[in-house]
Structures are given as structure tokens and as C-alpha cells.
């Protein structure tokens, strides 16, 4: 570690940074300690607020209670983007979790993707005409006993993503 040890030596208003095989002068500023403290506090505050502002751009909401469906009937699993708006280059994935994630339905603004997952052909539907209102809910048709479980609505665009979970009971 001795090779990487840096020694600071004062030299006529400058500090000379001495590292083996490298010498560089770095200016020092006579900034009062109180100002340095405020600068650190303000910088930390800004750094902490930027991720919050980006993550709060949108939020996703579903049902706080389990949805109950009847065998052979249809059910809509709610998933609402707030504020009510359509995301640019939006992707929506509905997945069911049992022992692993199973794709139920996927939608993408890029390319012709608006399709159900394997085993859900002709049994799922999104409402693209409602995307401008933030509605990315899934309609699951002709319910079967195997449809009971936890469904995940995952919405993303290039700058943001969020997921909510809704439980379906049959």
C-alpha cells in the first residue's frame, strides 16, 4: 500500500499531491467551513431528490383486494397508470406467477406485439383504445380453475418501469 499512499504538502497557496511517479498541483480555495458544510448538505439534497422526481413521474395502481371471478365467465384485472396518460414507447407485460413467471399477454408500441402468451390464446384482451387514459387492465375470458393465482402487471418505457400484483380467486 505504500506505493499508493499520497502525501499532501502545503506549498505557497497550492497543495502538491505527491504520488510515486506522478506530481500534480491542485488549487485550494479559502472557503469558510460553514460554506463548505452548506454546499455538502445542498448537494446531498439534490442528489437524493433527483431519483425521487424520476421515479414519481408515473405510478401504477391495481386492486388492493383480491379479484373474484366465476368459472366460465370473464374478469378484468385492473391496472391503472397515474397520471392518466400514455407512455411513449410503452410496453405492457401481464404475467402469472406459480412456480415461475408465465407470460399471459404482452404489448409493445414497437413492432406488432399485442399477443397472448402460450395457453392464453383467444382468452386475453387489453384495451389499446384506453391506453391514453392510463388503462392497461387485462380482460381474462372464459375463466378456468387453473387461472386462479397472482398476476403481475409490468409497464415500462425507456425512462421508467413499475409493476403491481393482483390476486385472482375463482
GROMACS .gro file of C-alpha atoms in nm:
model
  170
    1UNK     CA    1   0.000   0.000   0.000
    2UNK     CA    2   0.299   0.231   0.045
    3UNK     CA    3   0.323   0.271  -0.333
    4UNK     CA    4  -0.032   0.413  -0.345
    5UNK     CA    5  -0.001   0.635  -0.040
    6UNK     CA    6  -0.046   1.003  -0.120
    7UNK     CA    7   0.119   1.278   0.082
    8UNK     CA    8  -0.025   1.627   0.088
    9UNK     CA    9   0.230   1.903   0.133
   10UNK     CA   10   0.136   2.274   0.153
   11UNK     CA   11   0.320   2.490  -0.097
   12UNK     CA   12   0.250   2.865  -0.148
   13UNK     CA   13  -0.132   2.852  -0.153
   14UNK     CA   14  -0.129   2.525  -0.351
   15UNK     CA   15  -0.116   2.172  -0.234
   16UNK     CA   16   0.120   1.942  -0.412
   17UNK     CA   17  -0.018   1.592  -0.446
   18UNK     CA   18   0.277   1.356  -0.431
   19UNK     CA   19   0.226   1.006  -0.565
   20UNK     CA   20   0.517   0.795  -0.685
   21UNK     CA   21   0.592   0.878  -1.049
   22UNK     CA   22   0.318   1.147  -1.051
   23UNK     CA   23   0.317   1.501  -0.920
   24UNK     CA   24   0.021   1.729  -0.977
   25UNK     CA   25  -0.066   2.065  -0.828
   26UNK     CA   26  -0.423   2.103  -0.708
   27UNK     CA   27  -0.555   2.450  -0.611
   28UNK     CA   28  -0.705   2.509  -0.267
   29UNK     CA   29  -0.975   2.765  -0.209
   30UNK     CA   30  -1.016   2.959   0.109
   31UNK     CA   31  -1.382   2.873   0.158
   32UNK     CA   32  -1.512   2.908   0.514
   33UNK     CA   33  -1.601   2.577   0.679
   34UNK     CA   34  -1.966   2.685   0.722
   35UNK     CA   35  -2.000   2.740   0.344
   36UNK     CA   36  -1.844   2.401   0.273
   37UNK     CA   37  -2.096   2.238   0.507
   38UNK     CA   38  -2.393   2.409   0.337
   39UNK     CA   39  -2.258   2.311  -0.005
   40UNK     CA   40  -2.235   1.946   0.105
   41UNK     CA   41  -2.587   1.948   0.252
   42UNK     CA   42  -2.739   2.112  -0.059
   43UNK     CA   43  -2.554   1.877  -0.294
   44UNK     CA   44  -2.669   1.574  -0.097
   45UNK     CA   45  -3.029   1.702  -0.102
   46UNK     CA   46  -3.021   1.745  -0.480
   47UNK     CA   47  -2.870   1.401  -0.532
   48UNK     CA   48  -3.142   1.243  -0.318
   49UNK     CA   49  -3.429   1.431  -0.484
   50UNK     CA   50  -3.339   1.358  -0.848
   51UNK     CA   51  -3.415   0.982  -0.830
   52UNK     CA   52  -3.740   1.057  -0.643
   53UNK     CA   53  -3.852   1.300  -0.912
   54UNK     CA   54  -3.784   1.045  -1.186
   55UNK     CA   55  -3.949   0.757  -1.003
   56UNK     CA   56  -4.258   0.965  -0.925
   57UNK     CA   57  -4.311   1.054  -1.291
   58UNK     CA   58  -4.585   0.790  -1.306
   59UNK     CA   59  -4.729   0.533  -1.072
   60UNK     CA   60  -4.922   0.214  -1.126
   61UNK     CA   61  -5.233   0.112  -0.931
   62UNK     CA   62  -5.436  -0.206  -0.915
   63UNK     CA   63  -5.693  -0.354  -0.683
   64UNK     CA   64  -5.594  -0.359  -0.315
   65UNK     CA   65  -5.824  -0.660  -0.268
   66UNK     CA   66  -5.826  -0.997  -0.447
   67UNK     CA   67  -6.042  -1.009  -0.759
   68UNK     CA   68  -6.307  -1.283  -0.760
   69UNK     CA   69  -6.408  -1.450  -1.086
   70UNK     CA   70  -6.665  -1.716  -1.175
   71UNK     CA   71  -6.573  -2.026  -1.378
   72UNK     CA   72  -6.658  -1.980  -1.746
   73UNK     CA   73  -6.711  -1.602  -1.706
   74UNK     CA   74  -6.479  -1.309  -1.789
   75UNK     CA   75  -6.296  -1.088  -1.541
   76UNK     CA   76  -6.099  -0.765  -1.578
   77UNK     CA   77  -5.779  -0.742  -1.374
   78UNK     CA   78  -5.726  -0.369  -1.309
   79UNK     CA   79  -5.401  -0.188  -1.381
   80UNK     CA   80  -5.413   0.191  -1.400
   81UNK     CA   81  -5.133   0.432  -1.485
   82UNK     CA   82  -5.141   0.760  -1.294
   83UNK     CA   83  -5.148   1.037  -1.402
   84UNK     CA   84  -5.379   0.919  -1.676
   85UNK     CA   85  -5.157   0.925  -1.982
   86UNK     CA   86  -5.000   0.702  -2.240
   87UNK     CA   87  -4.627   0.641  -2.211
   88UNK     CA   88  -4.409   0.690  -2.517
   89UNK     CA   89  -4.270   0.358  -2.644
   90UNK     CA   90  -4.476   0.178  -2.385
   91UNK     CA   91  -4.451  -0.192  -2.314
   92UNK     CA   92  -4.704  -0.383  -2.105
   93UNK     CA   93  -4.646  -0.735  -1.974
   94UNK     CA   94  -4.907  -0.933  -1.786
   95UNK     CA   95  -4.755  -1.240  -1.619
   96UNK     CA   96  -4.885  -1.501  -1.381
   97UNK     CA   97  -4.663  -1.640  -1.111
   98UNK     CA   98  -4.690  -2.001  -1.000
   99UNK     CA   99  -4.355  -2.181  -0.976
  100UNK     CA  100  -4.218  -1.943  -1.240
  101UNK     CA  101  -4.345  -1.645  -1.439
  102UNK     CA  102  -4.584  -1.740  -1.720
  103UNK     CA  103  -4.647  -1.485  -1.993
  104UNK     CA  104  -5.020  -1.409  -2.010
  105UNK     CA  105  -5.020  -1.114  -2.252
  106UNK     CA  106  -4.765  -0.871  -2.392
  107UNK     CA  107  -4.798  -0.541  -2.573
  108UNK     CA  108  -4.531  -0.318  -2.724
  109UNK     CA  109  -4.554   0.009  -2.917
  110UNK     CA  110  -4.250  -0.103  -3.115
  111UNK     CA  111  -4.334  -0.376  -3.361
  112UNK     CA  112  -4.651  -0.581  -3.393
  113UNK     CA  113  -4.671  -0.709  -3.036
  114UNK     CA  114  -5.019  -0.738  -2.894
  115UNK     CA  115  -5.044  -1.104  -2.826
  116UNK     CA  116  -5.142  -1.353  -2.559
  117UNK     CA  117  -4.897  -1.592  -2.403
  118UNK     CA  118  -4.897  -1.964  -2.469
  119UNK     CA  119  -5.205  -2.125  -2.318
  120UNK     CA  120  -5.396  -1.794  -2.322
  121UNK     CA  121  -5.466  -1.764  -2.697
  122UNK     CA  122  -5.807  -1.605  -2.763
  123UNK     CA  123  -5.860  -1.571  -2.385
  124UNK     CA  124  -5.691  -1.237  -2.311
  125UNK     CA  125  -5.753  -0.882  -2.419
  126UNK     CA  126  -5.600  -0.543  -2.347
  127UNK     CA  127  -5.779  -0.218  -2.425
  128UNK     CA  128  -5.544  -0.014  -2.652
  129UNK     CA  129  -5.815   0.248  -2.707
  130UNK     CA  130  -5.796   0.311  -2.329
  131UNK     CA  131  -5.416   0.346  -2.309
  132UNK     CA  132  -5.446   0.727  -2.346
  133UNK     CA  133  -5.647   0.721  -2.021
  134UNK     CA  134  -5.376   0.515  -1.848
  135UNK     CA  135  -5.586   0.197  -1.850
  136UNK     CA  136  -5.365  -0.109  -1.910
  137UNK     CA  137  -5.605  -0.358  -1.749
  138UNK     CA  138  -5.629  -0.719  -1.869
  139UNK     CA  139  -5.952  -0.895  -1.959
  140UNK     CA  140  -5.925  -1.269  -1.896
  141UNK     CA  141  -6.202  -1.462  -2.074
  142UNK     CA  142  -6.371  -1.795  -2.001
  143UNK     CA  143  -6.212  -1.842  -1.659
  144UNK     CA  144  -6.075  -2.182  -1.568
  145UNK     CA  145  -5.982  -2.316  -1.227
  146UNK     CA  146  -5.613  -2.300  -1.325
  147UNK     CA  147  -5.646  -1.922  -1.378
  148UNK     CA  148  -5.653  -1.858  -1.002
  149UNK     CA  149  -5.332  -1.701  -0.875
  150UNK     CA  150  -5.118  -1.389  -0.864
  151UNK     CA  151  -5.097  -1.175  -1.178
  152UNK     CA  152  -4.829  -0.912  -1.234
  153UNK     CA  153  -4.888  -0.604  -1.449
  154UNK     CA  154  -4.550  -0.467  -1.558
  155UNK     CA  155  -4.542  -0.137  -1.751
  156UNK     CA  156  -4.227   0.025  -1.886
  157UNK     CA  157  -4.094   0.287  -2.121
  158UNK     CA  158  -3.730   0.386  -2.184
  159UNK     CA  159  -3.720   0.604  -1.869
  160UNK     CA  160  -3.949   0.431  -1.623
  161UNK     CA  161  -4.091   0.096  -1.515
  162UNK     CA  162  -4.317  -0.031  -1.241
  163UNK     CA  163  -4.502  -0.350  -1.151
  164UNK     CA  164  -4.811  -0.425  -0.946
  165UNK     CA  165  -4.963  -0.755  -0.836
  166UNK     CA  166  -5.329  -0.856  -0.839
  167UNK     CA  167  -5.464  -1.179  -0.694
  168UNK     CA  168  -5.740  -1.365  -0.878
  169UNK     CA  169  -5.963  -1.611  -0.695
  170UNK     CA  170  -6.202  -1.845  -0.877
   0.00000   0.00000   0.00000
